PDB file of C-alpha atoms in Angstrom:
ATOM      1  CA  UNK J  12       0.000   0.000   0.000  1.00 61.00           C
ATOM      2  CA  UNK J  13       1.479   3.708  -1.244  1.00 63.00           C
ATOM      3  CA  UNK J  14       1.767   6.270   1.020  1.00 55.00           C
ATOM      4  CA  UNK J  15      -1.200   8.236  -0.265  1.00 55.00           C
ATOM      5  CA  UNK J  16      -3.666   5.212  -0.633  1.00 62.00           C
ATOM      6  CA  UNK J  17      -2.238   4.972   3.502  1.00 62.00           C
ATOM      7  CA  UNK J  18      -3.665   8.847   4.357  1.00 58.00           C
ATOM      8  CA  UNK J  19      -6.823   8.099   2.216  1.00 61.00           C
ATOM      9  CA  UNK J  20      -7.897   5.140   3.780  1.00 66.00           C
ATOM     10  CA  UNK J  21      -7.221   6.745   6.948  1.00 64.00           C
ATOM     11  CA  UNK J  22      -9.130  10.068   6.360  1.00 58.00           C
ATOM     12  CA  UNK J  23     -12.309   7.720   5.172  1.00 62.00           C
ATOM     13  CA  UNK J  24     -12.126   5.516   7.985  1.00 67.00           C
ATOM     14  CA  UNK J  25     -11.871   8.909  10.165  1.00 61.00           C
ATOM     15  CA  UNK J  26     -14.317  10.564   8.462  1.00 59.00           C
ATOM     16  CA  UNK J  27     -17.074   7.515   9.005  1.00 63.00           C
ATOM     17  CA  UNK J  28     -16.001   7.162  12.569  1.00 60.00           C
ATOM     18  CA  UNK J  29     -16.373  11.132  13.271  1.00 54.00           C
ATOM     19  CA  UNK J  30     -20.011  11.499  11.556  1.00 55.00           C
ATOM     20  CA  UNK J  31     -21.147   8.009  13.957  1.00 59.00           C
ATOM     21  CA  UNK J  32     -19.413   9.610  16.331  1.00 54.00           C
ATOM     22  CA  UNK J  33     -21.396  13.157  15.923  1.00 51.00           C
ATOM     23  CA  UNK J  34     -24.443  11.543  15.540  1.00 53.00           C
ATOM     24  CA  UNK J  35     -24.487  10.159  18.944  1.00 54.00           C
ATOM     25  CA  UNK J  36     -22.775  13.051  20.702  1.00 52.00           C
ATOM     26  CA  UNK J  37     -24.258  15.999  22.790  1.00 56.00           C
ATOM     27  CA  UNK J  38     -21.252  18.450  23.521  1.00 49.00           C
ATOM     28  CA  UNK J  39     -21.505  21.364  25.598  1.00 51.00           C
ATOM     29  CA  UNK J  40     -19.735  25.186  25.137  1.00 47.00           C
ATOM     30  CA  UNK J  41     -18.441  24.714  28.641  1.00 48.00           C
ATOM     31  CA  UNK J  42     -16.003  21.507  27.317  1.00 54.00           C
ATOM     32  CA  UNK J  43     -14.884  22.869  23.535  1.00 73.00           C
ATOM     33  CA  UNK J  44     -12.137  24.109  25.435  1.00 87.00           C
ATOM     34  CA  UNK J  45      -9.888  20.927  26.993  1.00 91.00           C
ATOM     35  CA  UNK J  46      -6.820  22.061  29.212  1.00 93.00           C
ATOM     36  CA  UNK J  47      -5.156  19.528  26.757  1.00 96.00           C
ATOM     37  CA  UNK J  48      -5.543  18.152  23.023  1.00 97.00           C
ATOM     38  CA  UNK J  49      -3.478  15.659  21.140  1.00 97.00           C
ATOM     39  CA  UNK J  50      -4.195  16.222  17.042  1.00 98.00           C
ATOM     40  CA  UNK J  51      -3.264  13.366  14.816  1.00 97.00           C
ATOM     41  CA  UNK J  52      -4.273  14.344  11.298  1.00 96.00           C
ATOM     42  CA  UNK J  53      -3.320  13.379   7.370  1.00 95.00           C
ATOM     43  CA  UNK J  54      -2.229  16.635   5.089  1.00 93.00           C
ATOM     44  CA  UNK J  55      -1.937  17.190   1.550  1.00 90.00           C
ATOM     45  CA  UNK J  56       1.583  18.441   1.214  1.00 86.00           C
ATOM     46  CA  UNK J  57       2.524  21.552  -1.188  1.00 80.00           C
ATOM     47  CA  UNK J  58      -1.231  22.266  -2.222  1.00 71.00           C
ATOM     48  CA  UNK J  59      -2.440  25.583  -2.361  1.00 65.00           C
ATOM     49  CA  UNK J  60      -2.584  28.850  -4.120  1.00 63.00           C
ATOM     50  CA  UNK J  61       1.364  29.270  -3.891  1.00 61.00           C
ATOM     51  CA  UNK J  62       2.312  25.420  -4.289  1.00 62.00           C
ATOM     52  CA  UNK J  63       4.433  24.629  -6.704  1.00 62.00           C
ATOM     53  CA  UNK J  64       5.195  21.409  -8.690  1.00 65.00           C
ATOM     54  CA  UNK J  65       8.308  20.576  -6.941  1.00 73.00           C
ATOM     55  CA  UNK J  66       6.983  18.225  -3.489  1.00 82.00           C
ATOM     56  CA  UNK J  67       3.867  16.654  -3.140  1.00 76.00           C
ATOM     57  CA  UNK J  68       2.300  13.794  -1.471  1.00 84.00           C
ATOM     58  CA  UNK J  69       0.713  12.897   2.482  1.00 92.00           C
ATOM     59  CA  UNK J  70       1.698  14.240   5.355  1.00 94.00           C
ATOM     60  CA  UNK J  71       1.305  13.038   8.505  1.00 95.00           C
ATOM     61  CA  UNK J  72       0.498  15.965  11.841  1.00 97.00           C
ATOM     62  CA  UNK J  73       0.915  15.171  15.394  1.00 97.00           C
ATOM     63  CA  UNK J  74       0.664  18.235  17.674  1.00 98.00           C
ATOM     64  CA  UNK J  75      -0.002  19.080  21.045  1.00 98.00           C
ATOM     65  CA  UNK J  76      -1.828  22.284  22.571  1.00 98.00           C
ATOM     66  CA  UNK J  77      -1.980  23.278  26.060  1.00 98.00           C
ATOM     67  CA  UNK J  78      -4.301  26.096  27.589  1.00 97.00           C
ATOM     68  CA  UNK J  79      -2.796  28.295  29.031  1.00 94.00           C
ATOM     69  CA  UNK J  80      -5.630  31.455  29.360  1.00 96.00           C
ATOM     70  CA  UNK J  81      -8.846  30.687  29.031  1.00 93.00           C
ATOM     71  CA  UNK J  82     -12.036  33.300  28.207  1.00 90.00           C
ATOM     72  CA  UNK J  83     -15.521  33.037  28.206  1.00 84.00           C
ATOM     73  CA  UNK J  84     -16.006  30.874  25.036  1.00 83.00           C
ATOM     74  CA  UNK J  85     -12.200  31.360  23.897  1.00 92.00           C
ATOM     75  CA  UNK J  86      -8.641  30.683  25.113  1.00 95.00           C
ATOM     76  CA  UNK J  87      -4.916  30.524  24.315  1.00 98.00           C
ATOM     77  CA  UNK J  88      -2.767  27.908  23.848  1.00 98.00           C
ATOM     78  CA  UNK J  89       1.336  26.950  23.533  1.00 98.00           C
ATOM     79  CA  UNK J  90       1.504  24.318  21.201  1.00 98.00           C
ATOM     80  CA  UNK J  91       4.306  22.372  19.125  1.00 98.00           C
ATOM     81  CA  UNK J  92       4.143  19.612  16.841  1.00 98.00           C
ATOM     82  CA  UNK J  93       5.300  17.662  13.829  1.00 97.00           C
ATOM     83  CA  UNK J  94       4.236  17.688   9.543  1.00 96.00           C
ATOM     84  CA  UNK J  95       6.345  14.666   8.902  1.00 95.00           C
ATOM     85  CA  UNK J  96       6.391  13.973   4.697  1.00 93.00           C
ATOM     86  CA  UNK J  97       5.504  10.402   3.521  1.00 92.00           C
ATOM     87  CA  UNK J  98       7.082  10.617   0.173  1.00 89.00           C
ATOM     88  CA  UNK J  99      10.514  11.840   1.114  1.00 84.00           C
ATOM     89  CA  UNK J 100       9.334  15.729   0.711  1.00 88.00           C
ATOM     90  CA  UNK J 101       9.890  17.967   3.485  1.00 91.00           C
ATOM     91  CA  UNK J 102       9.314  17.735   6.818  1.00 94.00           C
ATOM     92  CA  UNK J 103       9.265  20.092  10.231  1.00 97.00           C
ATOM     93  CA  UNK J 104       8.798  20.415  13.795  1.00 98.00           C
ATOM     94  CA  UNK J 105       7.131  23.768  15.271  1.00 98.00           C
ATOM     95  CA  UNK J 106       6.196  25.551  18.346  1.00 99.00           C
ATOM     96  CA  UNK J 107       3.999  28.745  18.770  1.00 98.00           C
ATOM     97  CA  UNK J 108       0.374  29.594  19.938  1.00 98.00           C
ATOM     98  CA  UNK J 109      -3.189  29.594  19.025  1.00 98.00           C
ATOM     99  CA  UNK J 110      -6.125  31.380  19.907  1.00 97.00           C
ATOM    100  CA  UNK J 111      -9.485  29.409  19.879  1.00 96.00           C
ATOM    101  CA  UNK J 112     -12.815  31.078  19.167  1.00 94.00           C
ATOM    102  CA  UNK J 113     -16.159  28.954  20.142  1.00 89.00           C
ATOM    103  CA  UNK J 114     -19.203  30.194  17.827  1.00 85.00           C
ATOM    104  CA  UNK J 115     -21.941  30.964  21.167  1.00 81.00           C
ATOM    105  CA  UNK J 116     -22.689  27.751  22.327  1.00 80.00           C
ATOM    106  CA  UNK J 117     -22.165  25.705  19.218  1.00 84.00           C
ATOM    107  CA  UNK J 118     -20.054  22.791  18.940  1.00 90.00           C
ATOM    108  CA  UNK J 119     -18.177  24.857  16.080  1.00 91.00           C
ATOM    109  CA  UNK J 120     -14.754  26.527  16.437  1.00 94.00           C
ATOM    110  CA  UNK J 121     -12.314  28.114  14.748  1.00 95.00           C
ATOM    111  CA  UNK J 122      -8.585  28.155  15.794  1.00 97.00           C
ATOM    112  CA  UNK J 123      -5.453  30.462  13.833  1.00 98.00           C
ATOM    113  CA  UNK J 124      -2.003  30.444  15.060  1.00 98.00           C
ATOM    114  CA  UNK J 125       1.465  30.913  14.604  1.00 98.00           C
ATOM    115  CA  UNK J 126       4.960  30.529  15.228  1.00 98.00           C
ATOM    116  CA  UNK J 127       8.299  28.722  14.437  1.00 97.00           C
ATOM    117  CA  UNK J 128       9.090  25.788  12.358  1.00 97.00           C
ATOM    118  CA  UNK J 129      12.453  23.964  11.909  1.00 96.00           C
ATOM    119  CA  UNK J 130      12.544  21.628   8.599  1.00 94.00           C
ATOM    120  CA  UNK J 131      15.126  19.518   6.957  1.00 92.00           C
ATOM    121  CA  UNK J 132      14.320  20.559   3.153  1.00 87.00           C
ATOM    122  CA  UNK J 133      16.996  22.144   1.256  1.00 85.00           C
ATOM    123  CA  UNK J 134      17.653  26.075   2.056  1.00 82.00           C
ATOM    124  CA  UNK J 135      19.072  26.778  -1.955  1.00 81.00           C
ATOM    125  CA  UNK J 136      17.846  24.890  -4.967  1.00 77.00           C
ATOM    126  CA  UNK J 137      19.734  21.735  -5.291  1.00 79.00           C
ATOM    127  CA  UNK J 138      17.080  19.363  -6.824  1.00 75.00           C
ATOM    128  CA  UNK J 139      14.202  19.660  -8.880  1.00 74.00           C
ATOM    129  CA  UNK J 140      11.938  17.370  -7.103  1.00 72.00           C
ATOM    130  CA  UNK J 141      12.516  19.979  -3.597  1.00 77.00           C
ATOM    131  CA  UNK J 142      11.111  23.482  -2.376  1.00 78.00           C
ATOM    132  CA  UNK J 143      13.956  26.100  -1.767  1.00 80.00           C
ATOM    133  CA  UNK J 144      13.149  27.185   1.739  1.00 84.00           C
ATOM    134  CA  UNK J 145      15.871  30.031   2.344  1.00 81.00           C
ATOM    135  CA  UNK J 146      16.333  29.065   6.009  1.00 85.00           C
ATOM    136  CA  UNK J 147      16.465  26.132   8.372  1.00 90.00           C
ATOM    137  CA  UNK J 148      14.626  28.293  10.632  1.00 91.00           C
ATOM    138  CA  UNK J 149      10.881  29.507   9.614  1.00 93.00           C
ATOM    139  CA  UNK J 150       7.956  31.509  10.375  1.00 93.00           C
ATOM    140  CA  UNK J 151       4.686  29.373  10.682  1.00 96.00           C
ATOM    141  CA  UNK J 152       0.732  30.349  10.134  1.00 96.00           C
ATOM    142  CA  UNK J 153      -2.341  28.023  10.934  1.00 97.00           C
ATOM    143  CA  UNK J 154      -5.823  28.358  10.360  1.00 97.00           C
ATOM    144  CA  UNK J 155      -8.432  25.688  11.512  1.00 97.00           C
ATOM    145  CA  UNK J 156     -12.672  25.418  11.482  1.00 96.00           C
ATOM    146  CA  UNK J 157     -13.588  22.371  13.713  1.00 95.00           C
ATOM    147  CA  UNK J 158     -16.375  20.449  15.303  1.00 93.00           C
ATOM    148  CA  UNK J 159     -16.590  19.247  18.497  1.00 92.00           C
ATOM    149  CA  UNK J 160     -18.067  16.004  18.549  1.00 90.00           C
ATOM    150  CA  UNK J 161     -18.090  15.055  22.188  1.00 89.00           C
ATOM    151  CA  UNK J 162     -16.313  16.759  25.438  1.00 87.00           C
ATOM    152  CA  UNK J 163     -13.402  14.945  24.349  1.00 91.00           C
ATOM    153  CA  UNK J 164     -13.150  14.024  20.348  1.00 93.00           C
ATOM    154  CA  UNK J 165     -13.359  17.123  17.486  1.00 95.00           C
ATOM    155  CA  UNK J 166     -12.214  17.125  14.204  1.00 95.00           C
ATOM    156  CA  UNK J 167     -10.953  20.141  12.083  1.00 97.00           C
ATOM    157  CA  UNK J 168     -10.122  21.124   8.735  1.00 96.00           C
ATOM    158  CA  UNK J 169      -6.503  22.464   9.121  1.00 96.00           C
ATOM    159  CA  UNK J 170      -4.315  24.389   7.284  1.00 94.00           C
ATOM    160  CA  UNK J 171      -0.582  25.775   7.800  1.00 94.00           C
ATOM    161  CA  UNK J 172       1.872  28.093   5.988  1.00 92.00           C
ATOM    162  CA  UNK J 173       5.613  27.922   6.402  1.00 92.00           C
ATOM    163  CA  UNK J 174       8.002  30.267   4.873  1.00 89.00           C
ATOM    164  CA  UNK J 175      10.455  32.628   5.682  1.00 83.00           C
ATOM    165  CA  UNK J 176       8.674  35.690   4.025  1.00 75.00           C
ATOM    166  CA  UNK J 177      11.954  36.736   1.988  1.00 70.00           C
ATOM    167  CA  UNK J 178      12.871  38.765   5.179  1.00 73.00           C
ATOM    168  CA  UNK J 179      15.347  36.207   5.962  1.00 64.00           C
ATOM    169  CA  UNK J 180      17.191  36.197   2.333  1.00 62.00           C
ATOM    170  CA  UNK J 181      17.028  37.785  -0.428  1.00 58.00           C
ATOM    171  CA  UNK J 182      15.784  34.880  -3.124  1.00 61.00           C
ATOM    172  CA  UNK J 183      12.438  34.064  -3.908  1.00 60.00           C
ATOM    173  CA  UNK J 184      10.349  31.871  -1.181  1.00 67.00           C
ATOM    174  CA  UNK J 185       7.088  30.913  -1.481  1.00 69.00           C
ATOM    175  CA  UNK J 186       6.917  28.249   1.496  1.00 82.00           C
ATOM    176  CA  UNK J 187       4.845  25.492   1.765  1.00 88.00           C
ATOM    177  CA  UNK J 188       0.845  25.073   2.550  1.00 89.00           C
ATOM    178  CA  UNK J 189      -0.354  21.884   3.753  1.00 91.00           C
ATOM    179  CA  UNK J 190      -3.898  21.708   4.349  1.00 91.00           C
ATOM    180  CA  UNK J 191      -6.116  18.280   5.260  1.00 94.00           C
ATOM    181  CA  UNK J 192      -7.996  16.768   8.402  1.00 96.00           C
ATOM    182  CA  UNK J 193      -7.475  16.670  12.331  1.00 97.00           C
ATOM    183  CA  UNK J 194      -8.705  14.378  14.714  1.00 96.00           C
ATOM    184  CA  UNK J 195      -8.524  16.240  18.235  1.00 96.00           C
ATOM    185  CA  UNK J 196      -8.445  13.968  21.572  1.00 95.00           C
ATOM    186  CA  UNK J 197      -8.799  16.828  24.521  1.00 93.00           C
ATOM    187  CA  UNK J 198      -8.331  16.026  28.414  1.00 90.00           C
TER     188      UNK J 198
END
């Protein structure tokens, strides 16, 4: 089995599991925002409005937030994770914060973020099948619109933006978008 039939299978199988899953579950406003949440989620890798032809393929996300200030229906979190590449593109850790928004009392949210990533794609042009990044180091941008299915389980549609936003070099970066599904297991 490829790498992509891999994150297909697994975004079907979490996609049937989420709508049983929401069709039994009551949440309440007072629980869409967990002290903790572990995300596991499958990307698309290099898609977007600035991709270019050079990486492609699944990505795998693992991240962890932790709340840290909480508000009437919104709060902050730290959180760090991992975009690891399943066919040999890039890959990169990152740290940095988010602010979640709950709609009233809906079980919707959004989420946006940002921070640091560190990847291990190539900084200058050296193949054609890899992004030029311009730095190991980069600046990171999330967006998310979720559901949360229970006081524990909510999935998201998630998307992040790495680059360095040519203020750390002079050459041209566009980054890299990733964009796909997040399951979200809060405690």
């Amino acid at each position: 089995m490829t790498a992509t039939q891999i994150i297909r299978t697994f975004c079907l199988t979490t996609t049937t599991l989420l709508l049983s899953l929401a069709a039994h579950a009551e949440p309440t406003a007072t629980n869409i925002l967990p002290e903790r949440i572990v995300f596991v989620g499958g990307l698309a890798h290099n898609k977007g409005p600035i991709a270019s032809e050079t990486e492609d393929g699944p990505d795998l996300n693992i991240a962890y937030h932790h709340l840290f200030k909480r508000f009437d229906n919104s709060g902050l979190y730290a959180h760090g994770g991992a975009v690891i590449n399943l066919a040999d593109g890039t890959s990169y850790a990152y740290i940095g914060g988010t602010g979640r928004l709950a709609f009233g009392a809906s079980p919707i949210y959004g989420e946006i973020g940002g921070g640091f990533a560190v990847h291990d794609g190539d900084l200058e042009k050296k193949s054609e099948n890899k992004r030029e990044l311009g730095s190991r180091t980069l600046f990171r941008f999330e967006i998310s619109l979720g559901y949360q299915i229970s006081d524990a389980v909510s999935a998201s549609l998630f998307m992040d933006h790495i680059s360095n936003g040519s203020i750390l070099n002079n050459d041209d970066n566009r980054g890299l978008d990733t964009y796909g599904l997040r399951l979200g297991y809060g405690f």
